[in-house]
Structures are given as structure tokens and as C-alpha cells.
Short mmCIF file of C-alpha atoms in Angstrom, two decimals:
data_model
loop_
_atom_site.label_atom_id
_atom_site.label_comp_id
_atom_site.label_asym_id
_atom_site.label_seq_id
_atom_site.Cartn_x
_atom_site.Cartn_y
_atom_site.Cartn_z
CA MET A 30 7.57 -14.16 -11.30
CA THR A 31 9.23 -13.91 -7.88
CA SER A 32 12.38 -15.75 -9.02
CA ASP A 33 13.90 -12.55 -10.48
CA ILE A 34 13.25 -10.41 -7.41
CA LEU A 35 15.71 -9.30 -4.75
CA LYS A 36 15.95 -11.59 -1.70
CA ILE A 37 15.53 -9.95 1.73
CA ASP A 38 16.48 -12.01 4.77
CA GLY A 39 13.52 -13.14 6.85
CA LEU A 40 10.87 -12.23 4.25
CA THR A 41 8.84 -14.58 2.06
CA PRO A 42 8.92 -14.14 -1.73
CA HIS A 43 5.31 -12.85 -1.60
CA GLN A 44 6.23 -10.26 1.05
CA VAL A 45 9.13 -9.04 -1.08
CA LEU A 46 6.87 -8.97 -4.13
CA THR A 47 4.44 -6.63 -2.35
CA LEU A 48 7.34 -4.36 -1.36
CA SER A 49 8.35 -4.07 -5.02
CA ARG A 50 4.98 -2.38 -5.63
CA VAL A 51 5.42 0.34 -3.02
CA ARG A 52 5.85 3.81 -4.57
CA GLY A 53 7.42 5.75 -1.69
CA PHE A 54 10.46 5.13 0.50
CA LYS A 55 8.65 6.04 3.72
CA GLN A 56 5.88 3.52 3.05
CA TYR A 57 8.54 0.96 2.10
CA LEU A 58 10.32 1.38 5.45
CA ASN A 59 7.02 1.15 7.32
CA MET A 60 5.98 -2.08 5.61
CA LEU A 61 9.44 -3.63 5.81
CA GLU A 62 9.67 -2.97 9.55
CA ARG A 63 6.28 -4.59 10.13
CA TYR A 64 7.23 -7.64 8.04
CA GLN A 65 10.54 -8.01 9.90
CA ASN A 66 8.72 -7.82 13.24
CA GLY A 67 6.17 -10.39 12.08
CA VAL A 68 3.34 -7.87 12.23
CA CYS A 69 0.81 -7.38 9.42
CA VAL A 70 0.32 -3.70 8.56
CA PHE A 71 -3.48 -4.07 8.79
CA CYS A 72 -3.48 -6.07 12.06
CA ASP A 73 -3.41 -4.63 15.57
CA PRO A 74 -1.74 -2.51 16.51
CA LEU A 75 -2.47 -0.46 13.41
CA GLY A 76 0.16 2.15 12.68
CA PRO A 77 -0.58 5.64 14.07
CA LYS A 78 -1.42 6.95 10.58
CA ASN A 79 -4.19 4.36 10.10
CA ARG A 80 -6.81 6.07 12.27
CA VAL A 81 -9.98 3.98 12.34
CA ILE A 82 -13.09 6.07 11.64
CA HIS A 83 -15.72 3.31 11.86
CA GLU A 84 -16.02 -0.36 12.74
CA VAL A 85 -18.82 -2.88 12.20
CA ALA A 86 -19.21 -6.67 12.15
CA GLY A 87 -15.50 -7.32 12.63
CA TRP A 88 -14.43 -4.92 9.85
CA ARG A 89 -13.08 -1.37 10.18
CA MET A 90 -12.42 1.61 7.95
CA TRP A 91 -9.82 4.38 7.76
CA GLU A 92 -8.57 6.97 5.30
CA ASN A 93 -5.49 5.67 3.50
CA PRO A 94 -2.41 7.64 4.65
CA PHE A 95 -0.75 6.60 1.36
CA PRO A 96 -3.60 7.33 -1.08
CA SER A 97 -3.44 6.34 -4.73
CA PRO A 98 -2.11 9.22 -6.86
CA GLY A 99 -5.03 11.01 -8.47
CA SER A 100 -7.47 10.24 -5.67
CA GLU A 101 -9.50 12.86 -3.79
CA LEU A 102 -10.53 10.29 -1.17
CA HIS A 103 -9.12 6.80 -0.57
CA LEU A 104 -10.74 4.64 2.12
CA VAL A 105 -9.47 1.25 3.30
CA LEU A 106 -11.84 -1.36 4.72
CA ALA A 107 -10.30 -4.42 6.38
CA PRO A 108 -11.25 -7.18 8.83
CA VAL A 109 -9.91 -6.73 12.36
CA ARG A 110 -8.72 -10.34 12.52
CA HIS A 111 -6.08 -11.35 10.03
CA ILE A 112 -7.52 -12.88 6.87
CA SER A 113 -4.87 -13.57 4.24
CA THR A 114 -5.53 -12.24 0.75
CA GLU A 115 -4.97 -15.83 -0.35
CA SER A 116 -8.29 -16.71 1.30
CA LEU A 117 -11.53 -16.08 -0.55
CA PRO A 118 -13.91 -13.57 1.05
CA SER A 119 -17.15 -14.89 2.56
CA ALA A 120 -20.70 -13.60 2.21
CA ARG A 121 -20.36 -12.17 5.76
CA ASP A 122 -17.33 -10.16 4.63
CA PHE A 123 -19.35 -8.59 1.83
CA ILE A 124 -22.17 -7.75 4.26
CA ALA A 125 -19.68 -5.95 6.55
CA VAL A 126 -18.22 -4.07 3.57
CA GLY A 127 -21.75 -3.04 2.54
CA GLU A 128 -22.50 -1.72 6.03
CA LEU A 129 -19.26 0.27 6.09
CA PHE A 130 -20.11 1.70 2.68
CA GLU A 131 -23.55 2.75 3.94
CA TRP A 132 -21.87 4.54 6.86
CA ALA A 133 -19.39 6.24 4.51
CA LYS A 134 -22.28 7.54 2.36
CA LEU A 135 -23.74 9.27 5.41
CA GLU A 136 -20.39 10.46 6.79
CA TYR A 137 -18.94 11.87 3.56
CA GLY A 138 -22.17 12.77 1.78
CA LYS A 139 -22.83 13.09 -1.93
CA LYS A 140 -20.30 15.89 -2.34
CA ARG A 141 -17.30 13.69 -1.47
CA LEU A 142 -18.70 10.26 -2.36
CA ILE A 143 -19.89 11.48 -5.72
CA GLY A 144 -18.46 8.59 -7.75
CA GLY A 145 -15.47 6.31 -7.94
CA GLY A 146 -14.61 2.66 -7.55
CA ILE A 147 -14.47 -0.24 -5.12
CA LEU A 148 -11.67 -2.79 -5.44
CA MET A 149 -11.02 -5.97 -3.45
CA ARG A 150 -8.01 -8.06 -4.42
CA PHE A 151 -7.82 -11.72 -3.42
CA GLY A 152 -5.63 -14.76 -3.95
CA SER A 153 -1.92 -14.87 -4.76
CA PRO A 154 -0.27 -11.42 -5.02
CA GLU A 155 1.23 -12.65 -8.28
CA TYR A 156 -2.30 -12.39 -9.72
CA ASN A 157 -3.65 -9.22 -8.13
CA ALA A 158 -0.95 -6.50 -7.96
CA GLY A 159 -1.64 -6.05 -4.23
CA THR A 160 0.72 -4.47 -1.71
CA VAL A 161 -0.82 -5.81 1.53
CA LEU A 162 -1.29 -9.50 2.34
CA HIS A 163 -4.40 -8.87 4.48
CA LEU A 164 -7.81 -9.03 2.81
CA HIS A 165 -9.15 -5.51 2.32
CA VAL A 166 -11.26 -3.25 0.14
CA ASN A 167 -10.33 0.11 -1.39
CA ILE A 168 -12.96 2.78 -1.99
CA ILE A 169 -11.41 5.43 -4.20
CA ILE A 170 -12.85 8.72 -5.39
CA PRO A 171 -10.76 10.31 -8.20
CA ASP A 172 -9.76 13.98 -8.13
CA LEU A 173 -10.27 14.27 -11.94
CA LYS A 174 -6.89 15.99 -12.32
CA SER A 175 -5.05 12.96 -13.72
CA GLU A 176 -5.65 9.42 -14.87
CA LEU A 177 -6.30 6.91 -12.09
CA ARG A 178 -6.04 3.19 -12.77
CA LEU A 179 -6.06 0.34 -10.27
CA PRO A 180 -4.36 -2.66 -11.88
CA LEU A 181 -4.82 -6.34 -11.18
CA VAL A 182 -1.68 -7.10 -13.17
CA LYS A 183 1.02 -4.65 -14.12
CA ASP A 184 2.74 -4.77 -17.47
CA PRO A 185 6.16 -6.49 -17.52
CA GLY A 186 8.01 -3.16 -17.84
CA SER A 187 6.27 -1.73 -14.77
CA THR A 188 6.96 -4.93 -12.82
CA LEU A 189 10.66 -4.72 -13.73
CA ARG A 190 10.78 -1.04 -12.66
CA GLY A 191 9.27 -2.09 -9.33
CA TYR A 192 11.98 -4.72 -8.85
CA LYS A 193 14.67 -2.13 -9.67
CA ARG A 194 13.09 0.48 -7.35
CA LEU A 195 13.05 -2.12 -4.56
CA ALA A 196 16.82 -2.57 -5.02
CA VAL A 197 17.29 1.22 -4.83
CA PHE A 198 15.19 1.43 -1.64
CA GLU A 199 17.40 -1.27 -0.11
CA LYS A 200 20.54 0.68 -1.06
CA LEU A 201 19.15 3.80 0.61
CA ARG A 202 18.11 1.82 3.69
CA ILE A 203 21.61 0.46 4.24
CA GLY A 204 23.10 3.96 4.03
CA ILE A 205 24.08 4.63 0.42
CA HIS A 206 23.74 8.38 -0.20
CA LEU A 207 21.35 9.71 -2.84
CA THR A 208 24.26 11.31 -4.71
CA ASN A 209 25.89 7.88 -5.07
CA LEU A 210 22.92 6.53 -7.02
CA SER A 211 23.11 6.46 -10.81
CA SER A 212 20.86 8.80 -12.78
CA GLU A 213 18.81 5.75 -13.82
CA GLU A 214 18.35 4.75 -10.17
CA ARG A 215 17.28 8.27 -9.18
CA LEU A 216 14.65 8.24 -11.95
CA LEU A 217 13.09 5.16 -10.35
CA LEU A 218 12.29 7.17 -7.21
CA GLU A 219 8.79 8.54 -7.78
CA GLU A 220 8.98 11.20 -5.08
CA ASP A 221 10.51 14.58 -4.29
CA LEU A 222 14.25 13.96 -3.84
CA ASP A 223 14.72 16.84 -1.35
CA GLU A 224 11.98 15.40 0.84
CA LEU A 225 13.51 11.95 0.48
CA GLN A 226 16.90 13.31 1.56
CA ARG A 227 15.31 14.71 4.72
CA GLU A 228 13.85 11.25 5.45
CA LEU A 229 17.26 9.66 4.96
CA GLU A 230 18.85 12.16 7.31
CA LYS A 231 16.35 11.16 10.01
CA LEU A 232 17.49 7.53 9.65
CA THR A 233 21.09 8.46 10.47
CA MET A 234 20.27 10.54 13.56
#
């Protein structure tokens, strides 16, 4: 699977694979910078947008600053120490997740935690469609305005679009202007292009 993907100096094929699944350019830059600096995005220091709201038994929780589209609430639960997604979770990990969920029920109440899903991906990212190589759990409450699916494997067409979008993000990162992208490349950018242009202008300041 990773043989067809763009190579980025200093990154492992699995790291590049996770970057191909990122939807927004800002998140892409954030993750790429952490990878290049040898820092996991869910390890300390957490980025300023990942504000921890509760911690218990070596696990912590925060509201996802890059929530899944169609979610009303998206919580991330992750161990403080780095545990690779390629490791299998232990019974202690599930106990910590359960305690964080109990806290979330009290904190958010039945009005916000009315229903949704819990997803933990594990193992090779080639088998779980994950974007972060640090074991974690997603608690997601849908907003009921659009379909919300959390895949374990994406269809081949979606995977190919991710590879192509990754190449476009790299073009933008090295300074190619939005207007120099083809119409096909611009369609791969799943975000407001005016807002993206403002982000690109910040990079050149």
C-alpha cells in the first residue's frame, strides 16, 4: 500500500501514510512539523490546541481541535506515555478509558453525550485508517446534519485521493501558489480556498 505514496525525507512510510489521511492543510503542517522534530502529536508537550480537560490512571482527555466533519462533540482519550498504535491495548488501558468516559458523562451530561460512538484503532495504520501513531480512543457525538462514518479501511479511490492531496499539500508547503494548481488539484483541497490562501500567506511572512 505504501509503495505508491510520496516519499518525504526523514519520515517513515507509516508516518507519510497517516499524513495522506489528513483533510486540512493546517493540520497537515502541524503533524508534519511534529514528525520532522521527532515529536508525537499526542506526546508531551501537547500542542496548544489540545487542552487537556481530565486525566486519570495515566490517560488524558481533550476536545479534538480537528473534529470529524458531522460531529457535535469529538473527544480524544490517549495515554500520557507513548504507546504505539502497533501495540495492543491492555486491560488497564480499557479501565482508564472507562473512567474517563464516566467523567465525561458527568461533565457533558445527557444533553451533549446523548449518543454516538467510541472507536479505538490499533495495529498497522495500513489496517486501521488512522492518522496518529499513538494509541488513542475517539468518542464522537454526531450533529445529525450529515452522514458521519469512521472507517477502518478506506476504499481504493479515497486512498488514491488522499495520496494526491498529500502531493498537493507538499506543493503548497514548498511555495507553489494556489493559482498555479490545476483545477483537479484544487478540487482535492477539502477546505475553503480563501481561508487556505490566508494560511499560505502567513507561511511567507
